[in-house]
Coordinates of C-alpha atoms and ligand atoms in Angstrom, one line a residue:
M811 CA -107.1 90.4 -13.4
D812 CA -110.2 90.9 -15.4
N813 CA -112.7 87.9 -14.2
I814 CA -110.7 85.0 -15.0
K815 CA -110.2 83.4 -11.5
E816 CA -114.3 83.9 -11.2
N817 CA -114.8 82.2 -14.6
L818 CA -112.8 79.5 -13.7
K819 CA -114.7 79.0 -10.7
L820 CA -117.9 78.8 -12.8
V821 CA -116.5 76.6 -15.6
E822 CA -115.1 74.2 -12.5
D823 CA -118.7 74.4 -11.0
K824 CA -120.2 73.4 -14.3
I825 CA -117.8 70.6 -15.0
L826 CA -118.3 69.2 -11.5
K827 CA -121.9 69.3 -12.0
A828 CA -121.9 67.5 -15.4
C829 CA -119.8 64.9 -13.8
R830 CA -122.0 64.4 -10.9
F831 CA -124.8 64.3 -13.2
S832 CA -123.6 61.4 -15.4
G833 CA -121.5 59.6 -12.7
R834 CA -118.0 60.4 -13.9
N835 CA -114.7 61.7 -11.7
R836 CA -113.6 65.1 -12.5
K837 CA -110.3 63.6 -12.8
E838 CA -111.3 61.9 -16.1
I839 CA -111.9 65.3 -17.7
N840 CA -108.6 67.4 -18.9
L841 CA -109.5 71.0 -19.2
I842 CA -107.7 73.0 -22.1
A843 CA -107.9 76.9 -21.7
V844 CA -108.1 78.0 -25.3
S845 CA -106.0 81.0 -25.2
K846 CA -106.1 82.4 -28.9
T847 CA -106.0 86.0 -29.1
K848 CA -105.4 86.6 -25.4
P849 CA -102.1 88.0 -23.9
V850 CA -99.6 85.8 -21.9
E851 CA -100.7 88.1 -18.8
L852 CA -104.0 86.7 -18.9
I853 CA -102.7 83.0 -19.5
Y854 CA -100.4 83.5 -16.4
E855 CA -103.7 84.3 -14.4
A856 CA -105.1 80.9 -15.6
Y857 CA -102.0 79.4 -14.9
R858 CA -101.8 80.9 -11.4
Q859 CA -105.2 79.3 -10.8
G860 CA -103.7 75.9 -11.3
Y861 CA -104.6 75.5 -15.0
N862 CA -101.3 74.4 -17.2
T863 CA -102.4 73.2 -20.7
F864 CA -103.5 75.9 -23.3
G865 CA -104.8 75.7 -26.8
E866 CA -104.0 77.9 -29.8
N867 CA -105.0 77.6 -33.4
K868 CA -102.3 79.3 -35.0
V869 CA -98.9 78.3 -35.1
Q870 CA -96.9 81.6 -35.1
E871 CA -99.0 82.7 -32.0
L872 CA -98.5 79.4 -30.2
I873 CA -94.8 79.6 -30.9
K874 CA -94.7 83.0 -29.3
K875 CA -96.4 82.3 -26.5
A876 CA -94.8 78.9 -25.9
D877 CA -91.3 80.8 -25.9
Q878 CA -92.5 83.6 -23.7
M879 CA -93.9 81.3 -21.0
S880 CA -91.4 78.4 -21.1
K881 CA -92.1 76.3 -18.1
E882 CA -91.8 72.8 -17.6
D883 CA -95.2 72.3 -16.3
I884 CA -97.1 74.5 -19.3
H885 CA -98.3 72.6 -22.1
W886 CA -99.5 73.7 -25.7
H887 CA -102.1 72.0 -27.6
M888 CA -102.4 73.1 -31.5
I889 CA -106.2 72.9 -32.3
G890 CA -106.4 74.7 -35.4
H891 CA -106.0 73.5 -39.1
L892 CA -102.5 73.0 -39.4
Q893 CA -100.5 73.8 -42.7
L894 CA -97.8 71.3 -44.0
N895 CA -95.0 73.7 -44.1
K896 CA -95.7 74.6 -40.5
V897 CA -95.4 71.6 -39.0
K898 CA -91.9 71.6 -38.2
Y899 CA -92.2 74.7 -36.0
L900 CA -94.6 72.7 -33.6
I901 CA -92.4 69.5 -33.1
G902 CA -91.0 70.1 -29.5
K903 CA -93.2 72.9 -28.6
V904 CA -96.7 71.2 -28.5
D905 CA -97.6 68.4 -26.1
M906 CA -100.7 67.4 -28.8
I907 CA -102.0 68.2 -32.4
E908 CA -105.7 67.7 -31.9
S909 CA -106.4 68.9 -35.6
L910 CA -105.1 66.0 -37.6
D911 CA -107.2 65.9 -40.6
S912 CA -105.4 64.2 -43.6
E913 CA -103.0 61.7 -44.4
K914 CA -100.7 64.4 -46.1
L915 CA -100.7 66.0 -42.7
A916 CA -99.8 62.6 -40.9
R917 CA -97.1 62.0 -43.1
E918 CA -95.5 65.6 -42.5
I919 CA -96.1 65.1 -38.8
E920 CA -94.4 61.7 -38.9
K921 CA -91.3 62.9 -40.9
Q922 CA -90.7 65.9 -38.9
A923 CA -91.2 64.0 -35.6
A924 CA -89.0 61.2 -36.7
K925 CA -86.1 64.1 -37.5
K926 CA -86.2 65.2 -33.9
G927 CA -86.9 61.8 -32.6
V928 CA -89.9 62.4 -30.8
L929 CA -93.3 60.6 -30.5
L930 CA -96.2 63.1 -30.6
D931 CA -99.5 62.5 -29.6
V932 CA -102.2 63.5 -31.8
L933 CA -105.9 63.5 -32.1
C934 CA -108.1 62.7 -35.3
E935 CA -110.4 65.8 -36.1
V936 CA -113.9 64.6 -37.1
N937 CA -116.5 66.7 -39.0
V938 CA -119.0 65.1 -37.2
A939 CA -121.9 67.0 -38.3
N940 CA -120.9 67.0 -42.0
E941 CA -120.6 70.8 -42.3
E942 CA -119.5 72.3 -45.6
S943 CA -117.3 75.1 -43.4
K944 CA -115.6 72.7 -41.1
Y945 CA -112.0 70.8 -41.2
G946 CA -111.9 67.1 -40.3
L947 CA -112.5 63.6 -41.7
L948 CA -116.4 62.5 -42.3
I949 CA -117.1 59.7 -39.7
E950 CA -117.2 56.9 -42.5
E951 CA -113.3 58.0 -43.4
V952 CA -112.1 57.4 -39.9
P953 CA -111.6 53.9 -39.5
K954 CA -109.2 53.5 -42.6
F955 CA -107.4 56.6 -41.4
M956 CA -106.9 54.7 -38.4
S957 CA -105.4 51.8 -40.3
F958 CA -102.9 54.1 -42.1
L959 CA -102.0 55.8 -38.8
S960 CA -100.9 52.5 -37.1
G961 CA -98.1 52.4 -39.8
L962 CA -96.7 55.8 -38.4
P963 CA -94.1 55.0 -35.6
H964 CA -93.6 58.7 -34.5
L965 CA -97.2 59.6 -33.9
K966 CA -99.2 58.4 -31.1
I967 CA -102.9 58.6 -32.3
R968 CA -104.7 59.2 -28.9
G969 CA -108.2 59.8 -29.9
L970 CA -111.0 61.7 -31.9
M971 CA -111.5 65.4 -31.5
T972 CA -114.5 67.4 -33.1
V973 CA -116.0 70.9 -33.3
A974 CA -119.6 70.5 -33.1
P975 CA -122.0 73.3 -34.9
L976 CA -122.5 76.5 -33.4
T977 CA -125.5 76.5 -31.6
S978 CA -127.6 78.4 -29.2
D979 CA -129.3 75.0 -27.8
P980 CA -126.5 72.9 -26.7
E981 CA -128.9 69.7 -26.5
T982 CA -128.9 69.9 -30.4
N983 CA -125.4 68.9 -30.2
R984 CA -125.6 65.9 -27.9
P985 CA -126.3 63.3 -30.8
Y986 CA -123.0 64.6 -32.5
F987 CA -121.0 64.0 -29.0
R988 CA -122.7 60.4 -28.7
T989 CA -121.9 59.4 -32.6
L990 CA -117.9 60.5 -31.8
K991 CA -117.9 58.2 -28.3
T992 CA -119.5 55.2 -30.4
L993 CA -116.9 55.8 -33.3
L994 CA -114.0 55.8 -30.7
E995 CA -115.6 52.6 -29.1
D996 CA -116.1 50.9 -32.6
I997 CA -112.4 51.7 -33.6
N998 CA -111.0 50.1 -30.4
K999 CA -113.1 47.2 -31.2
K1000 CA -111.2 46.3 -34.3
N1001 CA -108.0 46.0 -32.4
I1002 CA -105.9 47.9 -35.0
P1003 CA -102.1 47.1 -34.0
G1004 CA -101.0 50.2 -32.1
I1005 CA -104.5 52.0 -31.9
R1006 CA -105.9 52.3 -28.8
L1007 CA -107.9 55.4 -28.5
D1008 CA -108.4 56.9 -24.9
T1009 CA -109.1 60.6 -25.5
L1010 CA -112.5 62.2 -26.7
S1011 CA -112.0 65.7 -27.2
M1012 CA -115.1 67.6 -27.7
G1013 CA -117.0 70.7 -25.8
M1014 CA -116.5 74.3 -26.0
T1015 CA -117.7 77.2 -24.1
G1016 CA -121.5 76.5 -25.4
D1017 CA -121.9 73.0 -25.0
Y1018 CA -119.2 71.3 -22.6
E1019 CA -121.5 70.3 -20.3
I1020 CA -123.6 68.0 -22.5
A1021 CA -120.2 67.0 -24.1
I1022 CA -118.8 65.3 -20.6
Q1023 CA -122.6 64.1 -20.1
E1024 CA -121.6 61.9 -23.5
G1025 CA -117.9 61.2 -22.6
A1026 CA -115.8 63.9 -23.3
T1027 CA -112.2 63.2 -21.7
M1028 CA -110.9 66.5 -23.0
V1029 CA -113.0 69.9 -23.1
R1030 CA -111.8 73.0 -24.9
I1031 CA -112.9 76.3 -23.3
G1032 CA -112.1 79.8 -24.6
T1033 CA -114.5 82.3 -23.9
G1034 CA -115.8 80.9 -20.9
I1035 CA -112.6 81.4 -19.4
F1036 CA -111.0 84.2 -21.1
G1037 CA -114.1 86.2 -22.1
E1038 CA -115.1 87.5 -25.5
R1039 CA -112.6 87.5 -28.3
N1040 CA -112.1 90.4 -30.5
L1041 CA -113.5 89.4 -33.8
T1042 CA -111.0 91.7 -35.6
E1043 CA -108.2 89.7 -34.0
Ligands
PLP2191 C1 -111.9 78.6 -30.2 C2 -111.7 77.2 -30.0 C3 -112.1 76.8 -29.1 C4 -113.0 77.5 -27.7 O1 -114.1 78.2 -28.2 P1 -115.2 78.8 -27.1 O2 -116.5 78.9 -27.8 O3 -114.4 80.1 -27.1 O4 -114.9 78.2 -25.9 C5 -112.3 75.3 -29.0 N1 -111.7 74.5 -30.1 C6 -111.5 75.2 -31.1 C7 -111.1 74.1 -31.9 C8 -111.4 76.6 -31.2 O5 -110.8 76.9 -32.3

């Protein structure tokens, strides 16, 4: 079906190459197949190839697909900006919210997760290049945010996520990936109660090899697996 099998093989080869180049183990990298705008038939094709964690950036679309593809071993990550009033729909459907970008949102996730008695994994989104158009905390805001999160018992902060600048030369994003990794290490050194970060979600179709070289433990790949998205969608 389309070229998903071949695409995944290519992506897998590049991930392996980046791991080898930087002395890392493939097992350290969690590949999130970003399936936004793509139909469930294509997502099933990736699932049949052995991939079971999918990323979506819109709540309604995520819920619809999660309900259609309800299986024990299929997992969903919310990766897009999240409105407060939609948090309640995600609890119990997603394994991780990667796009936590404000105290208000954290409070709402805490409230809804507490209601359902679940502990939810989250990542803090960081606007690492300080781009006007991007969501996420600025680097200097992150340490204080971590202390705030340590007081929310139903929210498990696992690490940091970033969407690096769009670029035709992925090398230009290397410093940003390095900065995010340093930020994660600095936070861990502070020994904030309940805060032990182990996840660095960085790298997309255009730059995941560089991100892996710089310490990504999670890469989010859409176009490289499912092909170009229809821009009108
Ligand atoms: C769409 C999206 C991706 C995947 O982008 P590609 O360039 O298609 O790999 C990754 N992360 C986020 C947050 C996205 O919205």
